[in-house]
Amino acid sequence: MTVPQPPEPIPGARLLFSLDPSVSHLNHGSFGAVPIAVQRAQQRLRDEMEANPLRFFTQGLVDRIAHARRHLAAFLGADPDGTTLVGNATAGAAVVLQSLALRPGDEIVTTDHGYGAVALSVARECARTGAVSRTLPVPLTATDEEMVEIVRDGLRPGRTKLLIVDQLTSPTARLFPTAAIVAVARERGVPVLVDAAHAPGMLPVTVASVGADFWVGNLHKWAYAPRGTAALVVAPPWRERIQPLVVSWEQNSGFPVRVEWQATLDYTGWLAAPVGLFTLRSLGVDRVRAHNAALAAYGQRVVGDALGVAPERLPEPGGPAVAMRLVPLPPGVVTTLDAARELRARIADRLSAEVSIAGWNGRGYLRLCGQVYNTPDEYDRLAVRLPTLLAQG
Ligand SMILES: Cc1ncc(COP(=O)(O)O)c(C=O)c1O
């Protein structure tokens, strides 16, 4: 079989970023990369803050944050009055968990594709309240219909107080049919938190149409915002129950301001986030999406071929816009979190390539992303050199 053609490059796109040119940055998904124009916009705001901190914090900052929030909510197709800015998806999930007032015997249901840090947050909330958590196993090859069925059968109405489902999963780069899952959970009276950490910028998102009780997405991954910028969208019945992680001076201002105002923080990232959207729109949102998804598919194929993985055994992400793909590693290569971290560091050191490595259900996977600053030869080079590195153990 022939390898799919890589996409046409987006001219000049690499120059928009300050990435080290001696490294192949093939893991945009973990921490994003902030375009230079966005870095500059944030720096200008920091200059303004440092010129007169008192004026910056006390004259109009709450309104400026609200303005940025409305801009970001419009991009996401979310109700601006139901949207609040938080530092990241992990914080958004924690805000929801600790606002639920869980009691002994209540349960939280997740899937085995969930994000590790959110699972730790669930565990802590359960330990604090006496609630329990249950993880539903979902095969990597499950169809959308099967996923919906597994979730429907896994909920216990009355007892399940929250279902957490990730729209695009971190360890398995798998798209979940969140709107359909929310619909079946709603039929059973179970509230849903959609962890859409990777969705803004990568996937066409209209948050309002998902219908989730809670939805959280990072703007600092695929929407080019400064790090520390995420949106938590909350359905009307829950808004007054949502409490911030840190109580501060806006506590009595109601949702969403009381969640956003977390005392003396650097809020400049939120104010500069619309410049990230401007950059994305200038490149062409659809063009960027098509480019990134095609490049990730190309990378998956060439690295998969190099490791001897038959094309039909390469995991499919479940949707055309997904710009993150998995390549299974040979059995036994990564069986623990420590082994995954060690291999990632070794690939970075020896092959000058940043990738994600995860163990999932006893198997190791390498995750590759496509971004506008990547070129096909970066995946080709990894493909040539990775088998020898893995053989060295
Ligand atoms: C599904 C999912 N949830 C949550 C997160 C956490 O994002 P953050 O570190 O910005 O909180 C990630 C990060 O990659 C993720 O993939």
Tab-separated table of C-alpha atoms and ligand atoms in Angstrom:
chain	number	residue	atom	x	y	z
A	1	MET	CA	0.000	0.000	0.000
A	2	THR	CA	1.195	3.513	-0.679
A	3	VAL	CA	1.730	6.075	2.028
A	4	PRO	CA	-0.839	8.916	1.874
A	5	GLN	CA	0.464	12.124	0.342
A	6	PRO	CA	1.390	14.751	2.910
A	7	PRO	CA	-0.533	18.039	2.664
A	8	GLU	CA	0.747	21.145	0.928
A	9	PRO	CA	2.681	23.208	3.484
A	10	ILE	CA	1.236	26.514	4.704
A	11	PRO	CA	3.928	28.947	3.517
A	12	GLY	CA	5.739	30.856	6.227
A	13	ALA	CA	3.806	29.222	9.047
A	14	ARG	CA	6.894	27.983	10.864
A	15	LEU	CA	8.169	31.565	11.106
A	16	LEU	CA	5.137	32.503	13.167
A	17	PHE	CA	6.560	30.466	16.057
A	18	SER	CA	9.726	30.746	18.127
A	19	LEU	CA	10.310	26.996	18.277
A	20	ASP	CA	13.871	25.652	18.444
A	21	PRO	CA	14.615	24.780	14.802
A	22	SER	CA	16.944	21.931	15.765
A	23	VAL	CA	14.064	19.935	17.242
A	24	SER	CA	11.086	18.211	15.586
A	25	HIS	CA	8.133	19.370	17.675
A	26	LEU	CA	5.665	16.564	17.027
A	27	ASN	CA	3.680	16.902	20.242
A	28	HIS	CA	1.664	20.099	19.974
A	29	GLY	CA	-1.103	18.364	21.914
A	30	SER	CA	0.580	18.303	25.314
A	31	PHE	CA	1.429	21.970	25.874
A	32	GLY	CA	0.718	23.787	22.593
A	33	ALA	CA	3.053	26.417	21.141
A	34	VAL	CA	2.315	30.128	21.316
A	35	PRO	CA	2.775	32.148	18.109
A	36	ILE	CA	5.185	35.065	18.351
A	37	ALA	CA	2.415	37.620	17.718
A	38	VAL	CA	0.506	36.253	20.683
A	39	GLN	CA	3.618	36.277	22.872
A	40	ARG	CA	4.153	39.916	21.903
A	41	ALA	CA	0.553	40.854	22.618
A	42	GLN	CA	0.857	39.319	26.070
A	43	GLN	CA	4.170	41.081	26.643
A	44	ARG	CA	2.576	44.433	25.760
A	45	LEU	CA	-0.109	43.740	28.342
A	46	ARG	CA	2.547	42.806	30.897
A	47	ASP	CA	4.375	46.051	30.139
A	48	GLU	CA	1.145	47.905	30.799
A	49	MET	CA	0.672	45.971	34.055
A	50	GLU	CA	4.185	46.696	35.240
A	51	ALA	CA	3.930	50.387	34.359
A	52	ASN	CA	1.207	50.789	36.969
A	53	PRO	CA	0.083	47.612	38.717
A	54	LEU	CA	-2.507	49.413	40.831
A	55	ARG	CA	-4.200	50.944	37.838
A	56	PHE	CA	-4.010	47.675	35.853
A	57	PHE	CA	-5.678	45.584	38.548
A	58	THR	CA	-8.189	48.077	39.875
A	59	GLN	CA	-9.388	49.976	36.813
A	60	GLY	CA	-11.355	47.907	34.370
A	61	LEU	CA	-9.593	44.537	34.558
A	62	VAL	CA	-12.798	42.638	35.372
A	63	ASP	CA	-14.447	44.203	32.302
A	64	ARG	CA	-11.467	43.460	30.091
A	65	ILE	CA	-11.565	39.813	31.175
A	66	ALA	CA	-15.308	39.745	30.418
A	67	HIS	CA	-14.624	41.140	26.959
A	68	ALA	CA	-12.018	38.447	26.256
A	69	ARG	CA	-14.352	35.783	27.643
A	70	ARG	CA	-17.181	36.869	25.324
A	71	HIS	CA	-14.838	36.773	22.332
A	72	LEU	CA	-13.633	33.257	23.189
A	73	ALA	CA	-17.175	32.024	23.933
A	74	ALA	CA	-18.354	33.246	20.523
A	75	PHE	CA	-15.552	31.283	18.847
A	76	LEU	CA	-16.592	28.164	20.746
A	77	GLY	CA	-20.301	28.574	20.040
A	78	ALA	CA	-20.921	28.781	23.783
A	79	ASP	CA	-23.357	30.914	25.778
A	80	PRO	CA	-21.177	33.827	26.951
A	81	ASP	CA	-23.173	34.087	30.182
A	82	GLY	CA	-22.488	30.417	30.900
A	83	THR	CA	-18.774	30.625	30.172
A	84	THR	CA	-16.050	31.294	32.700
A	85	LEU	CA	-12.311	31.425	32.180
A	86	VAL	CA	-10.088	29.068	34.160
A	87	GLY	CA	-6.377	28.311	33.996
A	88	ASN	CA	-6.601	24.951	32.278
A	89	ALA	CA	-8.810	21.916	31.716
A	90	THR	CA	-7.522	20.276	34.896
A	91	ALA	CA	-8.631	23.289	36.932
A	92	GLY	CA	-12.003	23.356	35.154
A	93	ALA	CA	-12.624	19.709	36.037
A	94	ALA	CA	-11.618	20.391	39.663
A	95	VAL	CA	-14.023	23.349	39.848
A	96	VAL	CA	-16.868	21.098	38.712
A	97	LEU	CA	-15.954	18.187	40.994
A	98	GLN	CA	-15.746	20.241	44.148
A	99	SER	CA	-19.018	22.059	43.334
A	100	LEU	CA	-21.073	18.870	43.185
A	101	ALA	CA	-21.424	18.412	46.958
A	102	LEU	CA	-20.951	14.662	46.642
A	103	ARG	CA	-22.004	12.394	49.492
A	104	PRO	CA	-21.059	8.896	50.596
A	105	GLY	CA	-22.398	6.353	48.119
A	106	ASP	CA	-22.543	8.787	45.183
A	107	GLU	CA	-20.473	7.762	42.200
A	108	ILE	CA	-18.551	9.364	39.378
A	109	VAL	CA	-18.222	7.406	36.159
A	110	THR	CA	-15.310	7.809	33.763
A	111	THR	CA	-13.828	5.784	30.909
A	112	ASP	CA	-10.439	4.125	30.708
A	113	HIS	CA	-9.430	6.695	28.047
A	114	GLY	CA	-9.610	9.529	30.591
A	115	TYR	CA	-6.861	12.008	31.396
A	116	GLY	CA	-4.607	10.923	34.288
A	117	ALA	CA	-4.597	14.206	36.225
A	118	VAL	CA	-8.399	14.434	36.092
A	119	ALA	CA	-8.576	10.832	37.371
A	120	LEU	CA	-6.410	11.906	40.321
A	121	SER	CA	-8.760	14.835	40.948
A	122	VAL	CA	-11.730	12.444	40.941
A	123	ALA	CA	-9.898	10.170	43.385
A	124	ARG	CA	-9.215	13.066	45.752
A	125	GLU	CA	-12.821	14.284	45.633
A	126	CYS	CA	-14.034	10.756	46.336
A	127	ALA	CA	-11.635	10.406	49.283
A	128	ARG	CA	-12.847	13.760	50.630
A	129	THR	CA	-16.567	13.048	50.324
A	130	GLY	CA	-16.972	9.281	50.588
A	131	ALA	CA	-18.130	9.039	46.974
A	132	VAL	CA	-16.748	6.311	44.727
A	133	SER	CA	-15.565	6.259	41.121
A	134	ARG	CA	-16.069	3.637	38.463
A	135	THR	CA	-14.155	3.376	35.195
A	136	LEU	CA	-15.861	1.961	32.113
A	137	PRO	CA	-13.564	0.010	29.774
A	138	VAL	CA	-14.040	1.095	26.149
A	139	PRO	CA	-12.090	-0.850	23.484
A	140	LEU	CA	-9.829	1.248	21.285
A	141	THR	CA	-11.628	-0.107	18.237
A	142	ALA	CA	-15.167	0.540	19.521
A	143	THR	CA	-17.511	2.196	17.046
A	144	ASP	CA	-19.415	5.331	18.007
A	145	GLU	CA	-22.561	3.247	18.527
A	146	GLU	CA	-20.695	0.808	20.773
A	147	MET	CA	-19.244	3.675	22.813
A	148	VAL	CA	-22.694	5.146	23.372
A	149	GLU	CA	-24.028	1.729	24.365
A	150	ILE	CA	-21.170	1.064	26.824
A	151	VAL	CA	-21.760	4.400	28.505
A	152	ARG	CA	-25.549	3.997	28.572
A	153	ASP	CA	-25.224	0.564	30.210
A	154	GLY	CA	-22.594	1.851	32.650
A	155	LEU	CA	-24.702	4.590	34.259
A	156	ARG	CA	-26.718	3.992	37.414
A	157	PRO	CA	-29.516	6.555	37.550
A	158	GLY	CA	-29.889	8.069	40.982
A	159	ARG	CA	-26.453	6.923	42.051
A	160	THR	CA	-24.201	8.261	39.250
A	161	LYS	CA	-23.796	11.943	40.036
A	162	LEU	CA	-21.410	12.733	37.185
A	163	LEU	CA	-20.161	11.170	33.979
A	164	ILE	CA	-16.854	12.495	32.669
A	165	VAL	CA	-16.198	11.854	29.011
A	166	ASP	CA	-13.240	13.172	27.029
A	167	GLN	CA	-14.046	14.446	23.549
A	168	LEU	CA	-10.594	13.645	22.172
A	169	THR	CA	-8.649	11.404	24.501
A	170	SER	CA	-5.083	11.997	25.568
A	171	PRO	CA	-3.568	8.484	25.854
A	172	THR	CA	-5.492	7.049	22.887
A	173	ALA	CA	-6.144	10.027	20.544
A	174	ARG	CA	-9.716	8.790	20.120
A	175	LEU	CA	-12.723	10.942	19.365
A	176	PHE	CA	-15.789	10.174	21.482
A	177	PRO	CA	-19.298	10.986	20.173
A	178	THR	CA	-19.923	13.423	22.998
A	179	ALA	CA	-23.272	14.818	21.836
A	180	ALA	CA	-24.766	11.314	21.553
A	181	ILE	CA	-23.276	10.328	24.916
A	182	VAL	CA	-24.671	13.451	26.567
A	183	ALA	CA	-28.083	12.621	25.087
A	184	VAL	CA	-28.174	9.097	26.587
A	185	ALA	CA	-26.886	10.349	29.927
A	186	ARG	CA	-29.587	12.993	29.951
A	187	GLU	CA	-32.252	10.326	29.310
A	188	ARG	CA	-30.951	8.596	32.428
A	189	GLY	CA	-30.768	11.806	34.450
A	190	VAL	CA	-26.973	11.786	34.772
A	191	PRO	CA	-25.046	15.089	34.506
A	192	VAL	CA	-22.052	15.095	32.140
A	193	LEU	CA	-18.720	16.892	32.145
A	194	VAL	CA	-17.191	16.889	28.662
A	195	ASP	CA	-13.427	17.239	28.888
A	196	ALA	CA	-12.733	18.816	25.519
A	197	ALA	CA	-9.158	19.833	26.338
A	198	HIS	CA	-8.022	19.432	22.720
A	199	ALA	CA	-11.137	20.615	20.920
A	200	PRO	CA	-10.839	24.435	20.634
A	201	GLY	CA	-9.058	25.238	17.408
A	202	MET	CA	-8.652	21.616	16.282
A	203	LEU	CA	-12.224	20.393	16.008
A	204	PRO	CA	-15.246	22.265	14.715
A	205	VAL	CA	-16.946	22.960	18.036
A	206	THR	CA	-20.349	24.369	18.884
A	207	VAL	CA	-20.475	23.879	22.609
A	208	ALA	CA	-24.154	24.807	22.878
A	209	SER	CA	-25.109	21.933	20.575
A	210	VAL	CA	-23.313	19.317	22.710
A	211	GLY	CA	-25.816	19.951	25.499
A	212	ALA	CA	-23.446	19.010	28.341
A	213	ASP	CA	-23.975	20.197	31.878
A	214	PHE	CA	-20.285	21.113	31.995
A	215	TRP	CA	-17.805	21.489	29.155
A	216	VAL	CA	-14.167	22.472	29.479
A	217	GLY	CA	-11.702	23.182	26.681
A	218	ASN	CA	-8.178	24.572	26.495
A	219	LEU	CA	-7.549	27.562	24.266
A	220	HIS	CA	-3.815	27.176	24.896
A	221	LYS	CA	-3.414	24.028	22.849
A	222	TRP	CA	-4.862	24.263	19.332
A	223	ALA	CA	-6.275	27.815	19.478
A	224	TYR	CA	-2.842	29.418	19.958
A	225	ALA	CA	-3.687	31.237	23.198
A	226	PRO	CA	-1.086	31.873	25.893
A	227	ARG	CA	-0.822	29.008	28.349
A	228	GLY	CA	-3.223	29.140	31.251
A	229	THR	CA	-6.291	29.894	29.105
A	230	ALA	CA	-9.261	27.552	29.241
A	231	ALA	CA	-13.024	27.979	29.080
A	232	LEU	CA	-15.456	26.210	31.394
A	233	VAL	CA	-19.012	26.292	30.071
A	234	VAL	CA	-21.813	25.548	32.511
A	235	ALA	CA	-25.495	24.854	31.807
A	236	PRO	CA	-28.006	27.254	33.428
A	237	PRO	CA	-29.227	25.048	36.303
A	238	TRP	CA	-25.713	24.630	37.627
A	239	ARG	CA	-24.329	28.149	37.368
A	240	GLU	CA	-25.115	29.318	40.869
A	241	ARG	CA	-23.779	26.087	42.366
A	242	ILE	CA	-20.372	26.438	40.759
A	243	GLN	CA	-17.771	27.580	43.260
A	244	PRO	CA	-14.263	28.819	42.509
A	245	LEU	CA	-11.232	26.897	43.732
A	246	VAL	CA	-10.034	30.027	45.536
A	247	VAL	CA	-12.452	32.399	47.245
A	248	SER	CA	-11.541	35.982	46.474
A	249	TRP	CA	-12.976	39.485	46.254
A	250	GLU	CA	-15.509	38.716	43.511
A	251	GLN	CA	-17.098	35.876	45.518
A	252	ASN	CA	-20.371	37.780	45.808
A	253	SER	CA	-20.477	38.759	42.127
A	254	GLY	CA	-22.004	35.447	41.041
A	255	PHE	CA	-21.150	33.260	38.088
A	256	PRO	CA	-18.973	33.633	36.011
A	257	VAL	CA	-16.892	36.412	37.610
A	258	ARG	CA	-16.438	34.757	40.981
A	259	VAL	CA	-14.824	31.733	39.317
A	260	GLU	CA	-12.502	33.865	37.209
A	261	TRP	CA	-11.230	36.236	39.832
A	262	GLN	CA	-8.605	34.293	41.761
A	263	ALA	CA	-6.857	37.149	43.575
A	264	THR	CA	-3.519	38.443	42.308
A	265	LEU	CA	-2.723	36.394	39.239
A	266	ASP	CA	-1.260	37.273	35.884
A	267	TYR	CA	-4.429	37.616	33.774
A	268	THR	CA	-2.609	38.884	30.692
A	269	GLY	CA	-2.807	35.490	28.973
A	270	TRP	CA	-6.605	35.662	28.922
A	271	LEU	CA	-6.540	39.204	27.562
A	272	ALA	CA	-4.141	38.165	24.771
A	273	ALA	CA	-6.034	34.965	23.905
A	274	PRO	CA	-8.169	36.628	21.167
A	275	VAL	CA	-4.913	37.338	19.308
A	276	GLY	CA	-4.429	33.552	19.132
A	277	LEU	CA	-7.810	33.252	17.428
A	278	PHE	CA	-6.840	36.090	15.095
A	279	THR	CA	-3.678	34.184	14.117
A	280	LEU	CA	-5.676	31.018	13.492
A	281	ARG	CA	-8.230	32.894	11.402
A	282	SER	CA	-5.496	34.671	9.438
A	283	LEU	CA	-4.062	31.312	8.413
A	284	GLY	CA	-7.563	30.040	7.659
A	285	VAL	CA	-9.223	27.841	10.283
A	286	ASP	CA	-10.363	25.162	7.813
A	287	ARG	CA	-7.045	25.164	6.005
A	288	VAL	CA	-5.126	24.719	9.279
A	289	ARG	CA	-7.427	21.906	10.372
A	290	ALA	CA	-7.151	20.043	7.081
A	291	HIS	CA	-3.379	20.493	6.985
A	292	ASN	CA	-2.805	19.322	10.548
A	293	ALA	CA	-5.057	16.275	10.297
A	294	ALA	CA	-3.480	15.180	7.000
A	295	LEU	CA	0.036	15.639	8.350
A	296	ALA	CA	-0.728	13.595	11.482
A	297	ALA	CA	-2.139	10.838	9.259
A	298	TYR	CA	1.009	10.932	7.120
A	299	GLY	CA	3.245	10.777	10.210
A	300	GLN	CA	1.281	7.865	11.649
A	301	ARG	CA	1.716	5.919	8.418
A	302	VAL	CA	5.451	6.471	7.921
A	303	VAL	CA	6.337	5.784	11.558
A	304	GLY	CA	3.914	2.833	11.636
A	305	ASP	CA	5.523	1.397	8.481
A	306	ALA	CA	8.980	1.795	10.019
A	307	LEU	CA	7.886	-0.163	13.108
A	308	GLY	CA	6.281	-2.854	10.975
A	309	VAL	CA	2.689	-2.025	11.940
A	310	ALA	CA	0.268	-2.965	9.161
A	311	PRO	CA	-1.815	0.058	8.061
A	312	GLU	CA	-5.051	-1.654	9.092
A	313	ARG	CA	-3.661	-2.039	12.636
A	314	LEU	CA	-2.990	1.677	13.059
A	315	PRO	CA	-5.645	3.107	15.407
A	316	GLU	CA	-8.172	5.351	13.678
A	317	PRO	CA	-8.993	8.545	15.579
A	318	GLY	CA	-12.682	8.447	14.659
A	319	GLY	CA	-12.998	11.725	12.771
A	320	PRO	CA	-11.470	13.627	9.849
A	321	ALA	CA	-10.247	16.712	11.741
A	322	VAL	CA	-8.196	14.918	14.388
A	323	ALA	CA	-4.570	16.065	14.289
A	324	MET	CA	-3.218	13.535	16.808
A	325	ARG	CA	-2.629	9.893	15.961
A	326	LEU	CA	-1.230	6.815	17.653
A	327	VAL	CA	1.387	4.330	16.563
A	328	PRO	CA	1.462	1.127	18.637
A	329	LEU	CA	4.922	0.326	19.995
A	330	PRO	CA	6.208	-3.239	19.943
A	331	PRO	CA	4.699	-5.313	22.808
A	332	GLY	CA	6.609	-4.980	26.068
A	333	VAL	CA	8.369	-1.721	25.145
A	334	VAL	CA	6.353	0.472	27.522
A	335	THR	CA	4.437	-1.110	30.392
A	336	THR	CA	4.670	1.559	33.097
A	337	LEU	CA	4.361	5.329	33.378
A	338	ASP	CA	8.043	5.537	34.274
A	339	ALA	CA	8.982	3.552	31.168
A	340	ALA	CA	6.844	5.915	29.032
A	341	ARG	CA	8.600	8.960	30.509
A	342	GLU	CA	12.024	7.402	30.039
A	343	LEU	CA	11.378	6.544	26.386
A	344	ARG	CA	9.984	10.012	25.635
A	345	ALA	CA	13.101	11.597	27.139
A	346	ARG	CA	15.379	9.225	25.201
A	347	ILE	CA	13.653	10.066	21.889
A	348	ALA	CA	13.996	13.778	22.702
A	349	ASP	CA	17.691	13.451	23.618
A	350	ARG	CA	18.868	11.106	20.916
A	351	LEU	CA	16.542	11.867	17.997
A	352	SER	CA	15.810	15.551	18.696
A	353	ALA	CA	12.116	14.806	18.390
A	354	GLU	CA	9.400	15.678	20.908
A	355	VAL	CA	6.634	13.090	20.931
A	356	SER	CA	4.177	11.762	23.483
A	357	ILE	CA	4.506	8.211	24.791
A	358	ALA	CA	1.746	6.610	26.811
A	359	GLY	CA	0.998	3.178	28.162
A	360	TRP	CA	-2.627	2.154	27.834
A	361	ASN	CA	-4.110	-1.198	28.789
A	362	GLY	CA	-0.693	-2.829	28.923
A	363	ARG	CA	0.477	-1.560	25.527
A	364	GLY	CA	2.782	1.335	24.708
A	365	TYR	CA	1.770	3.962	22.143
A	366	LEU	CA	3.622	6.818	20.519
A	367	ARG	CA	1.375	9.818	19.806
A	368	LEU	CA	2.162	12.159	16.938
A	369	CYS	CA	0.550	15.518	16.227
A	370	GLY	CA	0.442	17.662	13.091
A	371	GLN	CA	0.714	21.448	13.289
A	372	VAL	CA	1.291	24.236	10.785
A	373	TYR	CA	4.973	24.429	11.773
A	374	ASN	CA	5.613	20.742	11.008
A	375	THR	CA	6.899	19.299	7.744
A	376	PRO	CA	6.740	15.719	6.402
A	377	ASP	CA	10.515	15.225	6.649
A	378	GLU	CA	10.313	15.541	10.440
A	379	TYR	CA	8.190	12.372	10.575
A	380	ASP	CA	10.398	10.720	7.921
A	381	ARG	CA	13.510	11.308	10.054
A	382	LEU	CA	11.827	9.903	13.143
A	383	ALA	CA	10.713	6.864	11.134
A	384	VAL	CA	14.260	6.172	9.943
A	385	ARG	CA	15.859	6.431	13.377
A	386	LEU	CA	13.229	5.143	15.817
A	387	PRO	CA	13.537	1.378	15.111
A	388	THR	CA	17.266	1.397	15.988
A	389	LEU	CA	16.640	3.359	19.178
A	390	LEU	CA	13.903	0.910	20.245
A	391	ALA	CA	16.137	-2.058	19.412
A	392	GLN	CA	18.819	-0.648	21.734
A	393	GLY	CA	16.294	-0.984	24.595
B	1	LIG	C1	-8.276	15.065	27.689
B	1	LIG	C2	-7.399	15.996	28.474
B	1	LIG	N1	-7.883	16.553	29.590
B	1	LIG	C3	-7.172	17.426	30.319
B	1	LIG	C4	-5.905	17.779	29.925
B	1	LIG	C5	-5.136	18.727	30.795
B	1	LIG	O1	-4.880	19.926	30.200
B	1	LIG	P1	-4.211	21.055	31.122
B	1	LIG	O2	-2.845	20.560	31.487
B	1	LIG	O3	-4.177	22.253	30.268
B	1	LIG	O4	-5.059	21.180	32.314
B	1	LIG	C6	-5.343	17.228	28.780
B	1	LIG	C7	-3.987	17.605	28.364
B	1	LIG	O5	-3.451	17.186	27.374
B	1	LIG	C8	-6.106	16.304	28.036
B	1	LIG	O6	-5.624	15.734	26.936
